[in-house]
Short mmCIF file of C-alpha atoms in Angstrom, two decimals:
data_model
loop_
_atom_site.label_atom_id
_atom_site.label_comp_id
_atom_site.label_asym_id
_atom_site.label_seq_id
_atom_site.Cartn_x
_atom_site.Cartn_y
_atom_site.Cartn_z
CA LEU U 289 -49.38 -10.62 -4.56
CA TYR U 290 -46.19 -9.29 -2.52
CA LEU U 291 -45.39 -11.48 1.19
CA ILE U 292 -42.53 -10.34 3.19
CA ALA U 293 -41.96 -11.71 6.90
CA GLY U 294 -39.39 -11.82 9.13
CA VAL U 295 -38.46 -12.74 12.62
CA ARG U 296 -36.39 -10.78 15.38
CA PHE U 297 -34.99 -12.66 18.10
CA ASP U 298 -33.82 -10.71 21.54
CA ASN U 299 -31.43 -11.86 23.89
CA LEU U 300 -32.43 -9.46 26.87
CA ARG U 301 -29.50 -9.60 29.63
CA THR U 302 -28.81 -8.54 33.20
CA HIS U 303 -26.21 -8.17 35.33
CA SER U 304 -26.82 -9.07 38.84
CA ILE U 305 -28.39 -6.05 41.29
CA PRO U 306 -26.69 -5.14 44.58
CA SER U 307 -29.43 -5.36 47.73
CA ASP U 308 -30.02 -0.94 48.73
CA ALA U 309 -28.90 0.84 51.46
CA TRP U 310 -32.13 0.71 52.88
CA GLY U 311 -33.06 -2.74 52.47
CA SER U 312 -36.08 -1.85 50.18
CA ARG U 313 -34.62 -4.06 47.37
CA PRO U 314 -32.97 -7.26 48.05
CA PHE U 315 -30.12 -8.75 45.78
CA ILE U 316 -31.47 -9.60 42.20
CA PRO U 317 -29.23 -12.27 40.67
CA GLU U 318 -28.22 -11.61 36.86
CA SER U 319 -30.77 -12.49 34.34
CA SER U 320 -31.20 -13.69 30.54
CA ILE U 321 -34.23 -13.71 28.42
CA VAL U 322 -34.70 -14.92 24.78
CA LYS U 323 -37.82 -13.34 23.00
CA THR U 324 -38.92 -13.78 19.66
CA ASN U 325 -41.12 -10.99 17.84
CA PRO U 326 -42.48 -12.18 13.67
CA ARG U 327 -43.80 -9.73 11.45
CA ILE U 328 -45.45 -10.05 8.58
CA SER U 329 -46.93 -7.44 6.08
CA ALA U 330 -48.75 -8.46 2.31
CA ALA U 331 -50.40 -6.38 -0.18
CA TYR U 332 -52.35 -7.55 -3.13
CA ILE U 333 -52.75 -5.86 -6.45
CA ALA U 334 -56.58 -6.09 -7.02
CA ARG U 335 -56.33 -3.97 -10.15
CA LYS U 336 -53.19 -2.55 -12.18
CA GLY U 337 -53.63 0.93 -13.85
CA ASP U 338 -55.18 1.82 -16.60
CA SER U 339 -53.96 5.02 -18.08
CA ASP U 340 -57.07 5.38 -20.12
CA SER U 341 -59.58 5.18 -17.53
CA LEU U 342 -60.66 7.33 -14.30
CA ALA U 343 -59.68 4.51 -11.80
CA GLY U 344 -55.97 3.12 -11.73
CA GLY U 345 -55.01 0.76 -9.78
CA THR U 346 -55.69 -0.80 -6.52
CA ARG U 347 -53.47 -2.11 -3.85
CA ILE U 348 -54.89 -3.76 -0.67
CA HIS U 349 -52.52 -4.03 1.92
CA GLY U 350 -52.11 -5.27 5.68
CA SER U 351 -49.15 -6.32 8.52
CA PHE U 352 -49.07 -8.06 11.55
CA GLY U 353 -46.25 -7.97 14.19
CA THR U 354 -44.88 -8.18 17.87
CA GLY U 355 -42.56 -6.11 19.57
CA ILE U 356 -40.96 -5.24 23.56
CA ARG U 357 -39.29 -2.79 25.43
CA PRO U 358 -37.26 -3.87 27.95
CA PRO U 359 -37.37 -2.59 31.59
CA ASP U 360 -35.10 0.25 32.02
CA GLY U 361 -32.30 1.49 34.59
CA PHE U 362 -35.10 3.44 36.45
CA GLU U 363 -37.41 0.83 36.29
CA LEU U 364 -34.37 -1.78 37.55
CA ALA U 365 -33.12 0.16 40.18
CA PHE U 366 -37.12 0.89 42.18
CA THR U 367 -37.96 -3.22 42.11
CA ASP U 368 -37.33 -5.77 44.35
CA ASN U 369 -38.28 -7.79 41.45
CA PRO U 370 -36.89 -10.53 40.03
CA LYS U 371 -39.18 -11.28 37.30
CA LEU U 372 -39.56 -8.28 35.24
CA LYS U 373 -40.28 -9.12 31.78
CA PRO U 374 -40.31 -7.14 28.83
CA GLU U 375 -43.25 -4.91 27.86
CA LYS U 376 -45.17 -6.52 24.64
CA SER U 377 -46.72 -4.89 22.13
CA ILE U 378 -49.12 -6.54 19.73
CA SER U 379 -49.57 -4.04 16.17
CA PHE U 380 -52.50 -4.81 13.51
CA ASP U 381 -53.41 -2.64 10.10
CA ALA U 382 -54.89 -3.33 7.14
CA GLY U 383 -56.04 -0.84 3.90
CA ILE U 384 -56.69 -0.06 0.36
CA GLU U 385 -54.79 2.63 -2.01
CA GLN U 386 -56.36 3.50 -5.01
CA SER U 387 -54.67 5.23 -7.85
CA PHE U 388 -56.19 7.87 -10.29
CA PHE U 389 -55.34 9.47 -13.47
CA SER U 390 -52.33 7.36 -14.20
CA ASN U 391 -51.48 7.59 -10.66
CA ARG U 392 -51.85 11.36 -10.86
CA ALA U 393 -53.88 10.78 -7.68
CA VAL U 394 -53.22 7.99 -5.11
CA VAL U 395 -55.27 7.64 -1.85
CA ASP U 396 -55.00 5.50 0.92
CA PHE U 397 -57.24 4.67 3.85
CA THR U 398 -55.92 2.33 6.44
CA TYR U 399 -57.03 1.11 9.85
CA PHE U 400 -54.94 0.39 12.40
CA PHE U 401 -55.09 -1.57 16.00
CA ASN U 402 -52.61 -1.27 19.01
CA ARG U 403 -52.71 -3.55 21.73
CA PHE U 404 -50.32 -2.84 25.09
CA GLU U 405 -50.13 -5.65 27.29
CA ASP U 406 -47.53 -6.23 30.57
CA GLN U 407 -46.78 -3.06 31.10
CA ILE U 408 -44.71 -2.31 34.22
CA VAL U 409 -46.32 -0.34 37.28
CA THR U 410 -45.56 0.63 40.79
CA LEU U 411 -48.20 -0.87 42.87
CA GLY U 412 -49.50 0.72 45.92
CA GLY U 413 -52.91 0.98 48.60
CA SER U 414 -55.25 -1.21 48.15
CA LEU U 415 -53.27 -2.58 44.46
CA GLN U 416 -50.72 -4.22 46.81
CA ASN U 417 -51.98 -7.62 46.45
CA LEU U 418 -52.41 -8.35 42.54
CA SER U 419 -48.58 -8.87 43.32
CA ARG U 420 -45.87 -9.73 45.76
CA TYR U 421 -43.60 -7.25 44.17
CA THR U 422 -43.33 -3.14 44.23
CA SER U 423 -43.63 -2.97 41.00
CA ASP U 424 -44.74 -6.42 38.10
CA ASN U 425 -46.14 -6.10 34.71
CA LEU U 426 -49.83 -5.71 34.77
CA LYS U 427 -50.95 -2.43 33.27
CA ASN U 428 -52.48 -3.04 29.42
CA SER U 429 -53.61 -0.55 27.24
CA ARG U 430 -54.85 0.36 23.49
CA ALA U 431 -55.05 2.00 20.65
CA GLN U 432 -56.88 2.40 17.40
CA GLY U 433 -57.62 4.27 14.29
CA PHE U 434 -57.19 4.72 11.48
CA GLU U 435 -55.15 7.16 9.17
CA LEU U 436 -56.04 9.33 5.35
CA SER U 437 -53.42 10.47 2.74
CA PHE U 438 -53.97 11.16 -0.44
CA ARG U 439 -51.47 12.66 -2.68
CA VAL U 440 -51.92 14.82 -5.96
CA ASN U 441 -49.68 15.71 -9.21
CA PRO U 442 -51.89 18.12 -11.28
CA LEU U 443 -48.80 19.31 -12.71
CA GLN U 444 -45.79 17.48 -13.37
CA SER U 445 -44.03 20.47 -11.36
CA LEU U 446 -46.59 20.29 -9.38
CA GLU U 447 -47.69 18.16 -5.75
CA PHE U 448 -49.36 18.08 -2.59
CA GLY U 449 -50.41 16.02 -0.40
CA GLY U 450 -52.04 15.51 3.17
CA GLN U 451 -52.57 13.31 6.14
CA TYR U 452 -55.57 12.80 8.63
CA THR U 453 -55.21 10.12 12.20
CA PHE U 454 -57.80 9.81 13.95
CA LEU U 455 -56.67 7.99 17.00
CA ASP U 456 -58.77 6.26 20.07
CA THR U 457 -56.47 5.07 22.51
CA THR U 458 -57.74 3.87 26.23
CA VAL U 459 -55.80 2.49 29.70
CA LEU U 460 -57.27 -0.77 30.45
CA ALA U 461 -57.88 -2.65 34.04
CA LEU U 462 -54.63 -4.50 35.19
CA ASP U 463 -54.50 -7.99 35.71
CA GLY U 464 -56.50 -9.35 37.97
CA SER U 465 -58.01 -5.85 39.14
CA SER U 466 -60.85 -3.89 37.48
CA LEU U 467 -59.00 -0.81 38.43
CA ALA U 468 -56.12 0.81 37.15
CA ASN U 469 -53.13 1.89 38.90
CA ALA U 470 -53.51 5.27 40.38
CA PRO U 471 -53.56 8.65 38.98
CA TYR U 472 -54.94 6.89 35.68
CA GLN U 473 -59.16 5.68 35.33
CA VAL U 474 -60.19 2.63 33.07
CA GLY U 475 -61.80 3.98 29.93
CA GLN U 476 -58.73 7.13 30.43
CA GLU U 477 -57.34 7.76 27.18
CA LEU U 478 -53.44 8.46 26.89
CA LEU U 479 -50.97 10.76 27.43
CA ARG U 480 -49.77 12.69 25.00
CA ARG U 481 -51.79 10.83 22.14
CA PRO U 482 -53.63 13.15 19.65
CA ARG U 483 -57.30 12.17 19.15
CA HIS U 484 -57.06 14.38 15.52
CA SER U 485 -54.30 15.14 14.14
CA ALA U 486 -53.61 16.22 10.13
CA GLY U 487 -50.96 17.71 7.57
CA TYR U 488 -50.31 18.48 4.60
CA ASN U 489 -47.38 19.53 2.26
CA ILE U 490 -46.81 20.92 -0.66
CA ALA U 491 -43.88 21.26 -3.81
CA TRP U 492 -43.10 23.42 -6.70
CA ARG U 493 -40.40 22.62 -8.63
CA HIS U 494 -39.14 24.61 -11.83
CA LYS U 495 -36.11 23.76 -13.45
CA ARG U 496 -33.45 23.93 -10.79
CA LEU U 497 -35.42 25.82 -8.66
CA THR U 498 -37.99 24.25 -5.60
CA LEU U 499 -40.68 26.07 -3.33
CA SER U 500 -42.42 23.85 -0.80
CA THR U 501 -44.35 24.20 2.44
CA ASN U 502 -45.94 21.85 5.03
CA ALA U 503 -47.36 21.64 8.06
CA TYR U 504 -48.65 20.00 10.90
CA ILE U 505 -51.97 20.27 12.60
CA ARG U 506 -52.72 17.98 15.69
CA GLY U 507 -55.89 18.27 18.00
CA ALA U 508 -56.13 18.82 21.94
CA VAL U 509 -53.97 16.37 24.36
CA LEU U 510 -54.17 14.90 27.87
CA ASP U 511 -50.95 15.73 29.57
CA ALA U 512 -49.52 16.23 32.79
CA GLU U 513 -48.17 18.39 34.85
CA PRO U 514 -43.80 18.11 34.15
CA ALA U 515 -42.29 17.92 37.55
CA TRP U 516 -44.70 15.31 39.94
CA GLY U 517 -46.63 13.53 36.33
CA ASN U 518 -50.07 14.14 38.54
CA PRO U 519 -51.94 16.32 37.96
CA PHE U 520 -53.61 15.84 34.58
CA TYR U 521 -54.40 19.29 31.81
CA THR U 522 -55.54 19.49 29.06
CA ASN U 523 -52.81 20.60 26.66
CA LYS U 524 -54.34 22.34 23.89
CA GLY U 525 -53.96 22.20 20.26
CA TYR U 526 -51.46 24.17 17.40
CA ILE U 527 -50.27 24.54 13.92
CA ARG U 528 -46.70 23.97 13.23
CA ALA U 529 -45.99 25.11 9.30
CA ASP U 530 -42.79 25.21 7.82
CA ALA U 531 -41.42 26.60 4.41
CA GLY U 532 -38.68 26.23 2.64
CA ILE U 533 -36.35 27.03 -1.23
CA SER U 534 -33.92 25.75 -2.49
CA TYR U 535 -31.65 25.99 -5.77
CA ARG U 536 -29.01 23.28 -7.31
CA LEU U 537 -26.48 24.82 -8.64
CA PRO U 538 -23.84 23.02 -10.93
CA LYS U 539 -21.32 20.22 -10.14
CA GLY U 540 -23.75 18.69 -7.45
CA VAL U 541 -24.21 22.15 -5.32
CA GLU U 542 -27.71 23.03 -3.84
CA ILE U 543 -28.27 26.44 -1.47
CA TYR U 544 -31.35 26.02 0.59
CA GLY U 545 -33.33 27.85 3.18
CA ARG U 546 -36.17 27.13 5.51
CA LEU U 547 -38.37 28.92 8.16
CA ASN U 548 -39.66 27.05 10.51
CA ASN U 549 -42.57 27.78 12.67
CA PHE U 550 -43.27 31.11 10.03
CA LEU U 551 -47.08 32.05 11.64
CA ASP U 552 -45.28 32.46 15.30
CA ARG U 553 -47.04 29.58 17.39
CA LYS U 554 -46.66 29.57 20.71
CA TYR U 555 -46.79 25.66 21.80
CA GLU U 556 -45.31 23.13 23.98
CA GLU U 557 -45.36 19.02 22.66
CA SER U 558 -45.15 18.55 26.20
CA LEU U 559 -46.58 20.75 29.58
CA GLY U 560 -43.30 22.38 30.23
CA TYR U 561 -41.20 22.16 27.00
CA PRO U 562 -41.90 25.50 24.67
CA ALA U 563 -40.94 24.68 20.83
CA LEU U 564 -39.51 27.73 19.02
CA ARG U 565 -40.99 30.11 17.94
CA ARG U 566 -40.18 31.44 14.15
CA ASN U 567 -36.77 29.85 13.49
CA PHE U 568 -35.25 30.43 10.01
CA MET U 569 -31.77 28.23 8.81
CA ALA U 570 -29.95 27.81 5.29
CA GLY U 571 -27.15 25.64 4.01
CA MET U 572 -25.34 24.13 1.50
CA ARG U 573 -25.51 20.45 0.29
CA PHE U 574 -23.10 18.48 -1.55
CA THR U 575 -23.40 15.84 -3.86
CA ILE U 576 -20.21 13.46 -4.43
#
């Protein structure tokens, strides 16, 4: 049994903010907030590997922790709330890892859950009565799913692996209301969070030569108009595949080259920001 525990202390200090010229923001005095965020992870070796059997070692693992995101400069500049708090996240995951054939093959399955609370939201319209301020820590959301990954070494010189992630995200109701802030709706998926994503990586090594390829496969996501953030659109999925080659020379010198997006796919990770088409890079590494 392996246990790792830690704790992080943050002292968030904000200088006083003067009132603006339009009278919409009053003078906000300086503030200091202390936040404590614990984290613990555990792993239990349920079965040690046996070189003579098909099934190798079995490892059960999990972790729990909390985190924060302090208000950024934009959120502090456009609020009349002197008690704006950091946003808070609570995360949990648990899974099992199983090896086979003397650790030549490893499969891992992990379930994860994330809850986001005290998110900062700007209020207006029918939601103004939820707070006396123009913005407050009232928003909530959730993300959960599972990850499946594997790694196989059929030969000493060959390794390939892959991973798949299923992600279910949800916009939750604001504190004190059954609604979400416009233009969002309760039950809507979060922006730019793919429900399905996957990838692979393959590497072959022969003496000083290494050939490799990897790819990231992303399903369609909900995205926003890039200039105004509304209305919403569907950003279609894409495949980004790369390939590389490297060769180790004597005395710690290595030359390498990489062909990125070799399928020459046209895609945008976020709407309005086109990614590079097929491109190439080369270089040298020196190990001293």
